[in-house]
C-alpha positions as a Python dict, from the first residue, in 0.01 Angstrom:
ca = {
    (1, 'M'): (0, 0, 0),
    (2, 'C'): (228, -269, 141),
    (3, 'I'): (232, -641, 52),
    (4, 'R'): (225, -850, 373),
    (5, 'L'): (296, -1226, 432),
    (6, 'L'): (3, -1343, 631),
    (7, 'S'): (123, -1669, 724),
    (8, 'H'): (332, -1985, 629),
    (9, 'P'): (38, -2199, 503),
    (10, 'W'): (275, -2488, 421),
    (11, 'I'): (406, -2505, 782),
    (12, 'Q'): (48, -2494, 927),
    (13, 'R'): (-58, -2756, 685),
    (14, 'T'): (230, -3021, 751),
    (15, 'R'): (196, -2943, 1133),
    (16, 'R'): (-180, -3036, 1133),
    (17, 'S'): (-95, -3336, 928),
    (18, 'G'): (198, -3432, 1167),
    (19, 'H'): (442, -3446, 905),
    (20, 'E'): (783, -3257, 857),
    (21, 'P'): (749, -2961, 627),
    (22, 'R'): (868, -3024, 292),
    (23, 'R'): (946, -2767, 41),
    (24, 'T'): (807, -2965, -257),
    (25, 'D'): (452, -2917, -126),
    (26, 'S'): (216, -2755, -370),
    (27, 'P'): (454, -2441, -458),
    (28, 'T'): (177, -2309, -679),
    (29, 'W'): (-43, -2182, -389),
    (30, 'W'): (212, -2039, -158),
    (31, 'P'): (227, -1697, -302),
    (32, 'E'): (-142, -1653, -217),
    (33, 'E'): (-52, -1571, 130),
    (34, 'L'): (115, -1245, -18),
    (35, 'Q'): (-185, -995, 25),
    (36, 'I'): (-221, -625, -13),
    (37, 'V'): (-273, -420, 317),
    (38, 'N'): (-282, -44, 407),
    (39, 'V'): (-38, 56, 690),
    (40, 'Q'): (44, 371, 866),
    (41, 'V'): (407, 486, 786),
    (42, 'G'): (533, 719, 1064),
    (43, 'E'): (838, 922, 1116),
    (44, 'P'): (1203, 810, 1129),
    (45, 'G'): (1358, 768, 1457),
    (46, 'P'): (1739, 809, 1525),
    (47, 'G'): (1942, 613, 1255),
    (48, 'E'): (1655, 578, 1026),
    (49, 'I'): (1495, 737, 717),
    (50, 'R'): (1167, 741, 557),
    (51, 'I'): (1161, 642, 180),
    (52, 'R'): (908, 654, -86),
    (53, 'H'): (990, 375, -348),
    (54, 'K'): (1012, 413, -714),
    (55, 'A'): (1082, 31, -783),
    (56, 'V'): (1141, -278, -578),
    (57, 'G'): (1367, -574, -655),
    (58, 'L'): (1259, -942, -653),
    (59, 'N'): (1507, -1177, -517),
    (60, 'Y'): (1524, -1540, -444),
    (61, 'I'): (1564, -1476, -75),
    (62, 'D'): (1202, -1335, -95),
    (63, 'V'): (1078, -1683, -185),
    (64, 'Y'): (1281, -1845, 114),
    (65, 'H'): (1109, -1577, 352),
    (66, 'R'): (772, -1655, 197),
    (67, 'T'): (804, -2023, 239),
    (68, 'G'): (940, -2021, 570),
    (69, 'L'): (1271, -2175, 487),
    (70, 'Y'): (1411, -1844, 629),
    (71, 'P'): (1152, -1790, 889),
    (72, 'L'): (965, -1476, 982),
    (73, 'K'): (711, -1407, 1256),
    (74, 'T'): (403, -1336, 1055),
    (75, 'P'): (215, -1146, 948),
    (76, 'A'): (546, -996, 807),
    (77, 'S'): (664, -769, 532),
    (78, 'I'): (908, -922, 256),
    (79, 'G'): (1155, -788, -4),
    (80, 'M'): (1510, -659, 50),
    (81, 'E'): (1609, -417, -205),
    (82, 'A'): (1438, -93, -372),
    (83, 'S'): (1501, 248, -497),
    (84, 'G'): (1316, 579, -445),
    (85, 'I'): (1328, 917, -291),
    (86, 'V'): (1421, 1003, 83),
    (87, 'E'): (1129, 1197, 228),
    (88, 'A'): (1246, 1228, 592),
    (89, 'V'): (1569, 1177, 774),
    (90, 'G'): (1609, 1085, 1157),
    (91, 'E'): (1851, 1212, 1426),
    (92, 'G'): (2203, 1109, 1359),
    (93, 'V'): (2185, 1035, 964),
    (94, 'S'): (2427, 1257, 781),
    (95, 'H'): (2496, 1068, 460),
    (96, 'L'): (2142, 1120, 313),
    (97, 'K'): (1919, 1426, 293),
    (98, 'V'): (1567, 1481, 199),
    (99, 'G'): (1511, 1483, -164),
    (100, 'D'): (1809, 1250, -231),
    (101, 'R'): (1786, 940, -487),
    (102, 'A'): (1860, 644, -310),
    (103, 'A'): (1864, 255, -339),
    (104, 'Y'): (1966, -26, -83),
    (105, 'A'): (1968, -400, -26),
    (106, 'S'): (1907, -402, 374),
    (107, 'Q'): (1773, -586, 655),
    (108, 'P'): (1485, -580, 802),
    (109, 'P'): (1271, -717, 508),
    (110, 'G'): (994, -494, 399),
    (111, 'S'): (1070, -334, 44),
    (112, 'Y'): (723, -469, -96),
    (113, 'C'): (578, -143, -43),
    (114, 'E'): (497, 208, -165),
    (115, 'E'): (688, 389, 121),
    (116, 'R'): (865, 251, 448),
    (117, 'V'): (1056, 390, 749),
    (118, 'M'): (1390, 169, 772),
    (119, 'P'): (1746, 193, 905),
    (120, 'A'): (1969, 420, 722),
    (121, 'M'): (2294, 250, 747),
    (122, 'N'): (2274, 39, 420),
    (123, 'V'): (2081, 307, 199),
    (124, 'C'): (2313, 468, -33),
    (125, 'K'): (2276, 776, -243),
    (126, 'L'): (2194, 662, -611),
    (127, 'P'): (2416, 838, -869),
    (128, 'D'): (2211, 1052, -1117),
    (129, 'V'): (2334, 829, -1411),
    (130, 'I'): (2187, 520, -1272),
    (131, 'S'): (1799, 489, -1307),
    (132, 'F'): (1561, 421, -1044),
    (133, 'E'): (1456, 90, -1207),
    (134, 'T'): (1834, -20, -1242),
    (135, 'G'): (1902, 90, -885),
    (136, 'A'): (1636, -133, -751),
    (137, 'A'): (1732, -444, -968),
    (138, 'M'): (2087, -423, -900),
    (139, 'M'): (2144, -344, -535),
    (140, 'L'): (2121, -694, -374),
    (141, 'K'): (2235, -886, -672),
    (142, 'G'): (2529, -651, -775),
    (143, 'L'): (2648, -629, -420),
    (144, 'T'): (2646, -1016, -394),
    (145, 'A'): (2832, -1051, -724),
    (146, 'Q'): (3064, -783, -560),
    (147, 'Y'): (3161, -980, -245),
    (148, 'L'): (3175, -1291, -431),
    (149, 'L'): (3431, -1174, -693),
    (150, 'K'): (3620, -950, -470),
    (151, 'K'): (3611, -1111, -135),
    (152, 'T'): (3509, -1486, -137),
    (153, 'R'): (3838, -1605, -307),
    (154, 'P'): (4003, -1957, -298),
    (155, 'V'): (4319, -1976, -64),
    (156, 'E'): (4554, -1954, -372),
    (157, 'G'): (4380, -1647, -495),
    (158, 'L'): (4228, -1546, -821),
    (159, 'E'): (4448, -1424, -1128),
    (160, 'K'): (4354, -1328, -1470),
    (161, 'G'): (4279, -1628, -1678),
    (162, 'D'): (4178, -1858, -1400),
    (163, 'F'): (3857, -2056, -1431),
    (164, 'V'): (3569, -2016, -1220),
    (165, 'L'): (3251, -2199, -1214),
    (166, 'F'): (2920, -2011, -1161),
    (167, 'H'): (2568, -2190, -1134),
    (168, 'A'): (2256, -2012, -1258),
    (169, 'A'): (2459, -1796, -1481),
    (170, 'A'): (2160, -1663, -1657),
    (171, 'G'): (1988, -1520, -1328),
    (172, 'G'): (2008, -1172, -1173),
    (173, 'V'): (2339, -1239, -997),
    (174, 'G'): (2463, -1465, -1268),
    (175, 'L'): (2437, -1194, -1555),
    (176, 'I'): (2618, -937, -1337),
    (177, 'T'): (2893, -1170, -1248),
    (178, 'C'): (2952, -1295, -1587),
    (179, 'Q'): (3019, -944, -1695),
    (180, 'W'): (3216, -826, -1410),
    (181, 'A'): (3432, -1154, -1414),
    (182, 'K'): (3507, -1073, -1780),
    (183, 'A'): (3621, -735, -1672),
    (184, 'L'): (3856, -877, -1427),
    (185, 'G'): (4012, -1110, -1663),
    (186, 'L'): (3854, -1453, -1535),
    (187, 'Q'): (3740, -1737, -1745),
    (188, 'L'): (3379, -1792, -1610),
    (189, 'I'): (3208, -2114, -1680),
    (190, 'G'): (2833, -2086, -1638),
    (191, 'T'): (2571, -2336, -1606),
    (192, 'A'): (2181, -2296, -1665),
    (193, 'G'): (1872, -2513, -1742),
    (194, 'S'): (1836, -2437, -2104),
    (195, 'D'): (2011, -2369, -2416),
    (196, 'A'): (1869, -2031, -2429),
    (197, 'K'): (1985, -1943, -2099),
    (198, 'C'): (2332, -2063, -2192),
    (199, 'Q'): (2329, -1843, -2479),
    (200, 'L'): (2234, -1538, -2250),
    (201, 'A'): (2522, -1614, -2033),
    (202, 'L'): (2772, -1652, -2318),
    (203, 'A'): (2632, -1331, -2456),
    (204, 'N'): (2715, -1155, -2116),
    (205, 'G'): (3085, -1281, -2084),
    (206, 'A'): (3099, -1637, -1986),
    (207, 'V'): (3352, -1817, -2168),
    (208, 'H'): (3168, -2160, -2159),
    (209, 'A'): (2802, -2233, -2073),
    (210, 'I'): (2694, -2570, -1993),
    (211, 'N'): (2312, -2698, -1983),
    (212, 'Y'): (2308, -2890, -1660),
    (213, 'N'): (1998, -3052, -1761),
    (214, 'T'): (2162, -3215, -2087),
    (215, 'E'): (2511, -3244, -1976),
    (216, 'D'): (2725, -3376, -1684),
    (217, 'F'): (2874, -3024, -1599),
    (218, 'A'): (3136, -3173, -1388),
    (219, 'A'): (3284, -3396, -1655),
    (220, 'R'): (3244, -3106, -1905),
    (221, 'V'): (3429, -2874, -1660),
    (222, 'K'): (3719, -3115, -1636),
    (223, 'E'): (3725, -3131, -1998),
    (224, 'I'): (3741, -2741, -2041),
    (225, 'T'): (4011, -2730, -1783),
    (226, 'D'): (4234, -3006, -1908),
    (227, 'G'): (4153, -3224, -1612),
    (228, 'K'): (4251, -2976, -1341),
    (229, 'G'): (3919, -2825, -1212),
    (230, 'V'): (3831, -2489, -1123),
    (231, 'K'): (3965, -2280, -832),
    (232, 'V'): (3625, -2175, -711),
    (233, 'V'): (3276, -2269, -756),
    (234, 'Y'): (2985, -2018, -678),
    (235, 'D'): (2670, -2213, -616),
    (236, 'S'): (2336, -2054, -530),
    (237, 'V'): (2119, -2370, -657),
    (238, 'G'): (2221, -2601, -359),
    (239, 'K'): (2112, -2964, -330),
    (240, 'D'): (2089, -3034, -712),
    (241, 'T'): (2430, -2935, -799),
    (242, 'W'): (2621, -2987, -462),
    (243, 'D'): (2813, -3325, -523),
    (244, 'K'): (2928, -3232, -898),
    (245, 'S'): (3023, -2892, -761),
    (246, 'L'): (3273, -3069, -539),
    (247, 'E'): (3388, -3291, -823),
    (248, 'S'): (3442, -2969, -1025),
    (249, 'L'): (3704, -2831, -806),
    (250, 'R'): (4092, -2840, -821),
    (251, 'P'): (4293, -2941, -513),
    (252, 'F'): (4261, -2654, -254),
    (253, 'G'): (3980, -2526, -427),
    (254, 'L'): (3681, -2340, -278),
    (255, 'M'): (3319, -2430, -282),
    (256, 'A'): (3140, -2095, -216),
    (257, 'S'): (2753, -2153, -133),
    (258, 'F'): (2550, -1847, -113),
    (259, 'G'): (2196, -1988, -183),
    (260, 'N'): (1974, -2304, -212),
    (261, 'A'): (1713, -2241, -481),
    (262, 'S'): (1669, -2630, -541),
    (263, 'G'): (1659, -2682, -162),
    (264, 'P'): (1915, -2703, 121),
    (265, 'V'): (2204, -2925, 99),
    (266, 'P'): (2145, -3256, 318),
    (267, 'P'): (2421, -3314, 585),
    (268, 'F'): (2741, -3452, 483),
    (269, 'A'): (3060, -3560, 642),
    (270, 'P'): (3362, -3333, 639),
    (271, 'A'): (3567, -3612, 501),
    (272, 'V'): (3396, -3545, 177),
    (273, 'L'): (3620, -3224, 148),
    (274, 'G'): (3939, -3447, 193),
    (275, 'K'): (3958, -3540, -162),
    (276, 'G'): (4154, -3249, -273),
    (277, 'S'): (4161, -3063, 60),
    (278, 'L'): (3882, -2850, -40),
    (279, 'Y'): (3761, -2549, 135),
    (280, 'L'): (3378, -2462, 191),
    (281, 'T'): (3215, -2154, 284),
    (282, 'R'): (2851, -2055, 325),
    (283, 'Q'): (2821, -1681, 230),
    (284, 'T'): (2548, -1420, 296),
    (285, 'L'): (2545, -1039, 189),
    (286, 'F'): (2435, -930, 537),
    (287, 'S'): (2750, -1045, 672),
    (288, 'H'): (2959, -813, 469),
    (289, 'I'): (2740, -506, 494),
    (290, 'T'): (2764, -465, 858),
    (291, 'S'): (2890, -100, 877),
    (292, 'R'): (2806, 215, 702),
    (293, 'E'): (3171, 252, 553),
    (294, 'V'): (3165, -112, 424),
    (295, 'T'): (2843, -82, 247),
    (296, 'Q'): (2930, 244, 82),
    (297, 'A'): (3269, 116, -53),
    (298, 'M'): (3109, -196, -186),
    (299, 'A'): (2826, 11, -334),
    (300, 'D'): (3066, 251, -500),
    (301, 'D'): (3247, -26, -660),
    (302, 'L'): (2918, -139, -790),
    (303, 'F'): (2819, 192, -929),
    (304, 'D'): (3153, 235, -1092),
    (305, 'V'): (3130, -84, -1291),
    (306, 'V'): (2770, -8, -1402),
    (307, 'A'): (2844, 345, -1472),
    (308, 'S'): (3143, 237, -1696),
    (309, 'G'): (2916, 12, -1910),
    (310, 'K'): (3146, -277, -1813),
    (311, 'V'): (2835, -443, -1635),
    (312, 'K'): (2478, -373, -1772),
    (313, 'I'): (2183, -455, -1554),
    (314, 'H'): (1939, -673, -1751),
    (315, 'I'): (1581, -611, -1647),
    (316, 'E'): (1405, -878, -1827),
    (317, 'Q'): (1080, -891, -1625),
    (318, 'R'): (853, -611, -1466),
    (319, 'Y'): (528, -667, -1275),
    (320, 'P'): (306, -414, -1077),
    (321, 'L'): (366, -465, -707),
    (322, 'K'): (12, -564, -706),
    (323, 'D'): (94, -869, -913),
    (324, 'V'): (350, -998, -680),
    (325, 'Q'): (185, -1328, -649),
    (326, 'Q'): (258, -1405, -993),
    (327, 'A'): (596, -1249, -990),
    (328, 'H'): (687, -1506, -721),
    (329, 'R'): (544, -1806, -913),
    (330, 'D'): (731, -1723, -1218),
    (331, 'L'): (1050, -1681, -1031),
    (332, 'E'): (1025, -1994, -835),
    (333, 'A'): (929, -2185, -1163),
    (334, 'R'): (1262, -2068, -1315),
    (335, 'K'): (1078, -1877, -1581),
    (336, 'T'): (1285, -1550, -1544),
    (337, 'T'): (1620, -1441, -1659),
    (338, 'G'): (1839, -1155, -1549),
    (339, 'S'): (1665, -915, -1297),
    (340, 'T'): (1306, -867, -1219),
    (341, 'I'): (1151, -557, -1073),
    (342, 'L'): (794, -466, -908),
    (343, 'T'): (664, -148, -1043),
    (344, 'L'): (472, 110, -841),
    (345, 'D'): (326, 345, -1120),
}
């Protein structure tokens, strides 16, 4: 069984009407293009493995692929992370063997399935102390938290006691980052869309949590930091938080964009960054995991912090793979917290 994206219906609809595609068009029916199909799974070629999945991770990038914000040639398989058992190994693959427990966050998309053949480079052996469900829920989100906190740093660096601002702090990446930042001695200020989600962020290590639907988070950040602002903002929300994120930075601070759940940020003049000589970067995980060695080093860091108990992976939602349409609806409607997995039993 495999879930395939048959087309991008919103693109077809807007093209027929002669209008530019808009992400606000009827999000309730987009998931209907995700359909169950049967496909033939072959043998792995050089540098590939065949893996039978035990659990599959759900991420916001899957929504981007489904809607066409990140276009794929359709029909297409989507999904970027999963865990399972290695069933076959192609020529040249030495770090995995048949029977290994494994997990990955990897290109190309295609994890929404029972089994697949895929490149082995970003597939990592899963330690026995970490369950398949946890492995599927943490790879993309956990590796994202790893490169944000360890590699995406302001020019002045990060030291214990420094304030950072993290949007969507009650989401999958957010809850991991809250805990990891606390373990590193950072003071993470989280934002979320409800008081309940703010409490969840606080329970997982945020020192302050701001409901951005009821408070001006930029003003609150300045209050918390005695008017100085934060050294870095980690922003996966995009359009809705952009301007006030820039206002929240101290001079020479870093605006680290790694997603756009509320929509793409409109074009802006570089002079906007001149107030405070700010830095801006747009990060993606797949720019970081470009070699076997780097992927394994990042994964080892993640495995260690999870195995130590300093970071717990909160799986708050489980959907059978066949119910993937509903999973997408709930994710896009911001009804989820923590991590979500698609189950295969």
